[in-house]
mmCIF file of C-alpha atoms in Angstrom:
data_model
loop_
_atom_site.group_PDB
_atom_site.id
_atom_site.type_symbol
_atom_site.label_atom_id
_atom_site.label_comp_id
_atom_site.label_asym_id
_atom_site.label_seq_id
_atom_site.Cartn_x
_atom_site.Cartn_y
_atom_site.Cartn_z
ATOM 1 C CA MET A 13 43.197 98.171 -68.590
ATOM 2 C CA ASP A 14 40.641 96.221 -70.639
ATOM 3 C CA ARG A 15 42.923 94.384 -73.059
ATOM 4 C CA ALA A 16 40.135 92.684 -75.003
ATOM 5 C CA ALA A 17 38.132 95.882 -75.526
ATOM 6 C CA LEU A 18 41.284 97.827 -76.369
ATOM 7 C CA ALA A 19 42.256 95.249 -78.979
ATOM 8 C CA ARG A 20 38.780 95.340 -80.572
ATOM 9 C CA PHE A 21 38.759 99.138 -80.651
ATOM 10 C CA LEU A 22 42.222 99.417 -82.220
ATOM 11 C CA ARG A 23 41.390 96.790 -84.820
ATOM 12 C CA ALA A 24 38.080 98.439 -85.736
ATOM 13 C CA ARG A 25 39.657 101.869 -86.131
ATOM 14 C CA ARG A 26 42.555 100.462 -88.154
ATOM 15 C CA GLU A 27 40.202 98.656 -90.529
ATOM 16 C CA ARG A 28 38.115 101.750 -91.227
ATOM 17 C CA LEU A 29 41.103 103.745 -92.510
ATOM 18 C CA ARG A 30 42.274 103.610 -96.109
ATOM 19 C CA PRO A 31 45.896 104.257 -97.068
ATOM 20 C CA GLU A 32 44.937 107.454 -98.890
ATOM 21 C CA ASP A 33 43.285 108.715 -95.688
ATOM 22 C CA VAL A 34 46.689 108.889 -94.007
ATOM 23 C CA GLY A 35 48.859 109.882 -96.945
ATOM 24 C CA LEU A 36 50.066 106.376 -97.847
ATOM 25 C CA PRO A 37 50.015 104.881 -101.365
ATOM 26 C CA SER A 38 47.262 102.325 -101.851
ATOM 27 C CA GLY A 39 49.635 100.020 -103.704
ATOM 28 C CA GLU A 40 48.629 96.524 -104.680
ATOM 29 C CA ARG A 41 45.261 94.946 -103.968
ATOM 30 C CA ARG A 42 44.785 94.301 -100.256
ATOM 31 C CA ARG A 43 43.481 91.097 -98.760
ATOM 32 C CA VAL A 44 42.172 92.831 -95.617
ATOM 33 C CA PRO A 45 40.229 96.085 -95.191
ATOM 34 C CA GLY A 46 41.902 99.216 -93.949
ATOM 35 C CA LEU A 47 45.502 99.714 -92.948
ATOM 36 C CA ARG A 48 47.974 96.989 -92.121
ATOM 37 C CA ARG A 49 49.292 96.725 -88.576
ATOM 38 C CA GLU A 50 52.777 97.639 -89.799
ATOM 39 C CA GLU A 51 51.400 100.833 -91.343
ATOM 40 C CA VAL A 52 49.726 101.911 -88.115
ATOM 41 C CA ALA A 53 52.958 101.203 -86.241
ATOM 42 C CA GLN A 54 54.884 103.281 -88.770
ATOM 43 C CA LEU A 55 52.472 106.207 -88.419
ATOM 44 C CA ALA A 56 52.602 105.951 -84.616
ATOM 45 C CA LEU A 57 56.416 105.752 -84.529
ATOM 46 C CA MET A 58 56.376 102.452 -82.651
ATOM 47 C CA SER A 59 57.517 98.927 -83.479
ATOM 48 C CA ALA A 60 55.186 96.679 -85.432
ATOM 49 C CA ASP A 61 55.636 94.001 -82.749
ATOM 50 C CA TYR A 62 54.475 96.375 -80.000
ATOM 51 C CA TYR A 63 51.337 97.349 -81.894
ATOM 52 C CA THR A 64 50.594 93.745 -82.882
ATOM 53 C CA ARG A 65 50.737 92.654 -79.251
ATOM 54 C CA LEU A 66 48.165 95.340 -78.354
ATOM 55 C CA GLU A 67 45.748 93.981 -80.961
ATOM 56 C CA GLN A 68 46.390 90.441 -79.749
ATOM 57 C CA GLU A 69 45.484 91.328 -76.142
ATOM 58 C CA ARG A 70 48.977 90.593 -74.828
ATOM 59 C CA GLY A 71 50.659 93.965 -74.816
ATOM 60 C CA PRO A 72 51.714 96.037 -71.800
ATOM 61 C CA GLN A 73 49.695 99.024 -70.657
ATOM 62 C CA PRO A 74 50.426 101.813 -73.171
ATOM 63 C CA SER A 75 51.930 104.995 -71.785
ATOM 64 C CA LEU A 76 50.242 108.351 -72.292
ATOM 65 C CA GLN A 77 52.819 109.141 -74.959
ATOM 66 C CA MET A 78 51.986 105.907 -76.796
ATOM 67 C CA LEU A 79 48.268 106.711 -76.615
ATOM 68 C CA ALA A 80 48.889 110.158 -78.071
ATOM 69 C CA SER A 81 50.811 108.534 -80.933
ATOM 70 C CA LEU A 82 48.011 106.037 -81.572
ATOM 71 C CA THR A 83 45.452 108.837 -81.501
ATOM 72 C CA ARG A 84 47.315 110.636 -84.272
ATOM 73 C CA ALA A 85 48.004 107.500 -86.291
ATOM 74 C CA LEU A 86 44.382 106.319 -86.227
ATOM 75 C CA ARG A 87 42.979 109.840 -86.761
ATOM 76 C CA LEU A 88 40.756 109.593 -83.687
ATOM 77 C CA SER A 89 38.267 112.258 -82.706
ATOM 78 C CA ARG A 90 38.460 113.725 -79.214
ATOM 79 C CA SER A 91 35.687 111.423 -78.005
ATOM 80 C CA GLU A 92 37.464 108.420 -79.494
ATOM 81 C CA ARG A 93 40.743 109.548 -77.935
ATOM 82 C CA ASP A 94 39.086 109.754 -74.512
ATOM 83 C CA HIS A 95 37.605 106.284 -74.989
ATOM 84 C CA LEU A 96 41.033 104.922 -75.950
ATOM 85 C CA HIS A 97 42.509 106.299 -72.731
ATOM 86 C CA ARG A 98 39.791 104.682 -70.611
ATOM 87 C CA LEU A 99 40.253 101.294 -72.293
ATOM 88 C CA ALA A 100 43.988 101.532 -71.603
ATOM 89 C CA GLY A 101 43.372 102.277 -67.943
ATOM 90 C CA HIS A 102 44.208 105.992 -68.036
ATOM 91 C CA THR A 103 42.183 109.090 -67.249
ATOM 92 C CA PRO A 104 41.449 111.024 -70.468
ATOM 93 C CA PRO A 105 43.425 114.263 -70.864
ATOM 94 C CA GLU A 106 41.713 117.450 -69.762
ATOM 95 C CA ARG A 107 40.445 119.210 -72.830
ATOM 96 C CA SER A 108 41.546 122.532 -71.396
ATOM 97 C CA GLY A 109 45.028 121.197 -70.659
ATOM 98 C CA ALA A 110 48.043 120.551 -72.874
ATOM 99 C CA ALA A 111 47.094 120.068 -76.494
ATOM 100 C CA ASP A 112 47.844 116.601 -77.826
ATOM 101 C CA HIS A 113 45.066 116.089 -80.359
ATOM 102 C CA VAL A 114 45.795 117.232 -83.900
ATOM 103 C CA ALA A 115 42.956 119.123 -85.563
ATOM 104 C CA PRO A 116 41.568 116.701 -88.202
ATOM 105 C CA ALA A 117 41.580 119.368 -90.938
ATOM 106 C CA LEU A 118 45.275 120.078 -90.406
ATOM 107 C CA GLN A 119 46.093 116.371 -90.206
ATOM 108 C CA ARG A 120 44.425 115.766 -93.578
ATOM 109 C CA VAL A 121 46.561 118.460 -95.186
ATOM 110 C CA LEU A 122 49.715 117.165 -93.487
ATOM 111 C CA ASP A 123 49.010 113.654 -94.785
ATOM 112 C CA ARG A 124 49.248 114.953 -98.334
ATOM 113 C CA LEU A 125 52.540 116.799 -97.945
ATOM 114 C CA ASP A 126 55.588 114.642 -98.549
ATOM 115 C CA ASP A 127 57.936 116.767 -100.668
ATOM 116 C CA ILE A 128 58.402 119.674 -98.220
ATOM 117 C CA PRO A 129 58.953 119.733 -94.440
ATOM 118 C CA ALA A 130 55.642 120.222 -92.633
ATOM 119 C CA LEU A 131 54.530 119.988 -89.016
ATOM 120 C CA VAL A 132 51.532 120.785 -86.828
ATOM 121 C CA ILE A 133 52.299 122.930 -83.786
ATOM 122 C CA THR A 134 50.334 124.480 -80.950
ATOM 123 C CA GLU A 135 50.352 128.154 -80.054
ATOM 124 C CA LEU A 136 53.146 127.344 -77.564
ATOM 125 C CA ASP A 137 55.216 125.773 -80.369
ATOM 126 C CA GLU A 138 54.599 122.206 -79.225
ATOM 127 C CA THR A 139 55.037 119.821 -82.155
ATOM 128 C CA LEU A 140 52.033 117.505 -82.405
ATOM 129 C CA ALA A 141 52.761 115.856 -85.743
ATOM 130 C CA GLN A 142 55.472 115.908 -88.427
ATOM 131 C CA ASN A 143 56.002 114.431 -91.824
ATOM 132 C CA ASP A 144 59.154 112.438 -92.587
ATOM 133 C CA LEU A 145 61.009 115.385 -94.110
ATOM 134 C CA ALA A 146 60.369 117.540 -91.038
ATOM 135 C CA ARG A 147 61.755 114.743 -88.853
ATOM 136 C CA ALA A 148 64.818 114.535 -91.065
ATOM 137 C CA LEU A 149 65.318 118.280 -90.713
ATOM 138 C CA PHE A 150 64.493 118.883 -87.034
ATOM 139 C CA GLY A 151 64.423 115.446 -85.416
ATOM 140 C CA ALA A 152 61.367 113.761 -83.872
ATOM 141 C CA ARG A 153 60.124 116.718 -81.874
ATOM 142 C CA GLU A 154 56.678 115.172 -81.518
ATOM 143 C CA ARG A 155 58.222 112.686 -79.057
ATOM 144 C CA ARG A 156 59.202 115.344 -76.545
ATOM 145 C CA THR A 157 57.446 115.368 -73.194
ATOM 146 C CA GLY A 158 56.947 117.785 -70.302
ATOM 147 C CA PRO A 159 58.308 121.335 -70.633
ATOM 148 C CA GLU A 160 60.527 120.150 -73.484
ATOM 149 C CA ARG A 161 57.470 119.981 -75.725
ATOM 150 C CA SER A 162 57.508 123.755 -76.101
ATOM 151 C CA GLY A 163 59.957 125.125 -78.650
ATOM 152 C CA ALA A 164 59.888 128.446 -76.773
ATOM 153 C CA TRP A 165 61.002 126.708 -73.578
ATOM 154 C CA CYS A 166 63.770 124.786 -75.310
ATOM 155 C CA TRP A 167 65.038 127.893 -77.118
ATOM 156 C CA PHE A 168 65.839 129.627 -73.832
ATOM 157 C CA ALA A 169 66.377 126.631 -71.529
ATOM 158 C CA HIS A 170 68.680 124.700 -73.878
ATOM 159 C CA PRO A 171 70.193 127.322 -76.199
ATOM 160 C CA ALA A 172 73.336 125.354 -77.075
ATOM 161 C CA SER A 173 71.454 122.490 -78.716
ATOM 162 C CA GLU A 174 68.174 124.110 -79.738
ATOM 163 C CA ARG A 175 69.679 127.069 -81.570
ATOM 164 C CA ALA A 176 72.092 124.965 -83.581
ATOM 165 C CA VAL A 177 69.391 124.588 -86.248
ATOM 166 C CA TYR A 178 69.694 128.295 -87.098
ATOM 167 C CA PRO A 179 72.704 130.471 -88.029
ATOM 168 C CA ALA A 180 74.202 132.356 -85.098
ATOM 169 C CA SER A 181 73.533 135.630 -86.920
ATOM 170 C CA ASP A 182 69.780 134.929 -86.693
ATOM 171 C CA HIS A 183 69.593 133.987 -83.006
ATOM 172 C CA ASP A 184 68.795 137.460 -81.662
ATOM 173 C CA ARG A 185 65.979 137.986 -84.168
ATOM 174 C CA GLN A 186 64.546 134.569 -83.404
ATOM 175 C CA SER A 187 64.667 135.219 -79.660
ATOM 176 C CA ARG A 188 62.768 138.484 -79.959
ATOM 177 C CA ALA A 189 60.209 136.962 -82.314
ATOM 178 C CA ILE A 190 59.584 134.027 -79.960
ATOM 179 C CA VAL A 191 59.080 136.324 -76.969
ATOM 180 C CA ALA A 192 56.849 138.727 -78.898
ATOM 181 C CA ASN A 193 54.682 135.862 -80.123
ATOM 182 C CA LEU A 194 54.460 134.360 -76.634
ATOM 183 C CA ARG A 195 53.284 137.723 -75.290
ATOM 184 C CA ALA A 196 50.449 137.707 -77.837
ATOM 185 C CA VAL A 197 49.470 134.160 -76.865
ATOM 186 C CA ALA A 198 49.626 134.934 -73.136
ATOM 187 C CA GLY A 199 47.542 138.031 -73.724
ATOM 188 C CA ARG A 200 44.778 135.979 -75.317
ATOM 189 C CA GLY A 201 44.913 133.319 -72.618
ATOM 190 C CA GLY A 202 45.106 135.633 -69.643
ATOM 191 C CA ALA A 203 46.404 134.976 -66.142
ATOM 192 C CA GLY A 204 46.463 131.308 -65.196
ATOM 193 C CA SER A 205 46.738 130.088 -68.795
ATOM 194 C CA ARG A 206 49.409 127.639 -69.909
ATOM 195 C CA ALA A 207 51.108 130.488 -71.757
ATOM 196 C CA ALA A 208 51.190 132.627 -68.612
ATOM 197 C CA ARG A 209 52.701 129.773 -66.613
ATOM 198 C CA LEU A 210 55.310 129.240 -69.308
ATOM 199 C CA VAL A 211 56.225 132.929 -69.141
ATOM 200 C CA ASP A 212 56.674 132.741 -65.364
ATOM 201 C CA ASP A 213 58.867 129.650 -65.669
ATOM 202 C CA LEU A 214 61.021 131.199 -68.373
ATOM 203 C CA ARG A 215 61.483 134.448 -66.468
ATOM 204 C CA GLU A 216 62.918 132.425 -63.610
ATOM 205 C CA ARG A 217 65.004 130.158 -65.860
ATOM 206 C CA SER A 218 66.473 132.604 -68.398
ATOM 207 C CA ALA A 219 67.897 136.071 -67.851
ATOM 208 C CA GLU A 220 67.785 136.591 -71.612
ATOM 209 C CA PHE A 221 64.076 135.832 -71.716
ATOM 210 C CA ALA A 222 63.389 138.136 -68.758
ATOM 211 C CA ARG A 223 65.260 140.982 -70.462
ATOM 212 C CA LEU A 224 63.386 140.531 -73.744
ATOM 213 C CA TRP A 225 60.041 140.158 -71.969
ATOM 214 C CA ASP A 226 60.539 143.534 -70.331
ATOM 215 C CA LEU A 227 60.762 145.147 -73.787
ATOM 216 C CA GLU A 228 56.955 144.721 -74.024
ATOM 217 C CA GLU A 229 57.131 143.695 -77.680
ATOM 218 C CA VAL A 230 54.139 141.852 -79.098
ATOM 219 C CA ALA A 231 53.756 140.310 -82.547
ATOM 220 C CA GLU A 232 52.387 137.242 -84.290
ATOM 221 C CA ARG A 233 54.286 135.481 -87.052
ATOM 222 C CA PHE A 234 52.256 134.476 -90.081
ATOM 223 C CA ALA A 235 55.030 134.136 -92.653
ATOM 224 C CA ASP A 236 58.784 134.191 -92.416
ATOM 225 C CA HIS A 237 61.930 133.682 -94.451
ATOM 226 C CA LYS A 238 64.668 131.805 -92.668
ATOM 227 C CA VAL A 239 67.778 129.697 -92.989
ATOM 228 C CA VAL A 240 67.786 126.275 -91.317
ATOM 229 C CA VAL A 241 71.085 124.504 -90.613
ATOM 230 C CA HIS A 242 71.449 120.746 -90.840
ATOM 231 C CA PRO A 243 74.757 118.990 -90.060
ATOM 232 C CA ALA A 244 74.478 116.658 -93.055
ATOM 233 C CA VAL A 245 73.661 119.154 -95.827
ATOM 234 C CA GLY A 246 74.437 122.594 -94.373
ATOM 235 C CA GLU A 247 72.275 125.718 -94.669
ATOM 236 C CA ILE A 248 68.829 125.486 -96.271
ATOM 237 C CA GLU A 249 66.969 128.669 -97.210
ATOM 238 C CA VAL A 250 63.183 128.339 -96.987
ATOM 239 C CA ASP A 251 59.975 130.330 -96.811
ATOM 240 C CA CYS A 252 57.638 129.534 -93.915
ATOM 241 C CA GLN A 253 53.863 129.636 -94.227
ATOM 242 C CA VAL A 254 51.229 128.732 -91.656
ATOM 243 C CA LEU A 255 47.631 127.551 -91.792
ATOM 244 C CA PHE A 256 45.708 128.092 -88.552
ATOM 245 C CA THR A 257 42.696 126.377 -87.063
ATOM 246 C CA GLU A 258 39.701 128.622 -86.538
ATOM 247 C CA ASP A 259 40.514 129.173 -82.852
ATOM 248 C CA ARG A 260 44.217 129.672 -83.670
ATOM 249 C CA SER A 261 45.233 127.049 -81.112
ATOM 250 C CA GLN A 262 47.061 124.965 -83.740
ATOM 251 C CA ALA A 263 48.870 125.707 -86.981
ATOM 252 C CA LEU A 264 50.265 123.752 -89.895
ATOM 253 C CA LEU A 265 53.763 125.046 -90.650
ATOM 254 C CA THR A 266 55.289 124.410 -94.071
ATOM 255 C CA LEU A 267 58.854 125.132 -95.204
ATOM 256 C CA THR A 268 59.249 125.619 -98.940
ATOM 257 C CA PRO A 269 62.462 126.240 -100.911
ATOM 258 C CA GLU A 270 62.601 128.175 -104.151
ATOM 259 C CA PRO A 271 61.980 125.696 -106.998
ATOM 260 C CA GLY A 272 65.176 124.552 -108.661
ATOM 261 C CA SER A 273 67.354 126.140 -105.982
ATOM 262 C CA GLU A 274 70.238 124.654 -104.029
ATOM 263 C CA ALA A 275 67.922 124.510 -101.007
ATOM 264 C CA ALA A 276 65.447 122.372 -102.959
ATOM 265 C CA GLU A 277 68.232 119.945 -103.845
ATOM 266 C CA LYS A 278 69.347 119.762 -100.212
ATOM 267 C CA LEU A 279 65.819 118.909 -99.089
ATOM 268 C CA ARG A 280 65.708 116.207 -101.747
ATOM 269 C CA MET A 281 68.916 114.785 -100.269
ATOM 270 C CA LEU A 282 67.385 114.813 -96.796
ATOM 271 C CA SER A 283 64.340 112.933 -98.072
ATOM 272 C CA VAL A 284 66.716 110.188 -99.226
ATOM 273 C CA LEU A 285 68.656 110.121 -95.955
ATOM 274 C CA GLY A 286 65.418 109.862 -93.970
ATOM 275 C CA PRO A 287 65.805 108.554 -90.386
ATOM 276 C CA LEU A 288 69.600 108.777 -90.572
ATOM 277 C CA ALA A 289 69.318 112.521 -91.031
ATOM 278 C CA SER A 290 66.892 112.729 -88.115
ATOM 279 C CA GLU A 291 69.322 110.996 -85.773
ATOM 280 C CA ARG A 292 72.010 113.531 -86.588
ATOM 281 C CA SER A 293 69.708 116.520 -86.378
ATOM 282 C CA PRO A 294 70.696 119.025 -83.636
ATOM 283 C CA GLY A 295 67.012 119.570 -82.867
ATOM 284 C CA ALA A 296 66.481 115.954 -81.826
ATOM 285 C CA ARG A 297 66.449 115.258 -78.111
#
């Protein structure tokens, strides 16, 4: 780990960003260029003290999870992300491996969405980034690691907790839709892909998944109407829309209520509750 070089790199990338680049209000006149350290820490979901110590060359070696958070917060390109990993003493992630780099175009759109839940997911339903309202609704899913990153895995491996965010009457439909979508993804990736390995793991782990997989259903979800359940405000009826990257490896998912509806008021309440709602969310693990 090259602490001095890491500190210089973080500081330079922080100073080149403007608040409006990351969806923050510009506010009063600033005495220093770019973002404040506290703002980067907020975007990266880490303490301001931790981030400050990194810039002051006295922090511990960041974990891979911390580096992924900093990559998103500082809007780094893939080359910059790889450089960050090397400075921190880690081998850069394989570009053909698990996705952890948010497509810049989707990140720019996400930065501008603050009145509806929105999140960036991979084709395996791994949450890469969320806005505050999505965290309040589902919990901080972007912090999950290992197999737990995949919503498809969690749906079948941890049904008691994962499915609590949807009404019981919708569980069967959701299960079939998840399996059908995963079949489409595995079909594109072929044998040996991450999707194919996930299928093999789920067939061994879940009898329900194995039964649904044998139905040979295949479908891709572009839009959906669903009810989400939150313990603090109850059922919220929303429409789901997605915006894909060109290679379809990532998607921006937005959840919108009907204007003036009870669901819209419930989402407004969640925006006020903020982190407290996230801590109570059944989707948080």
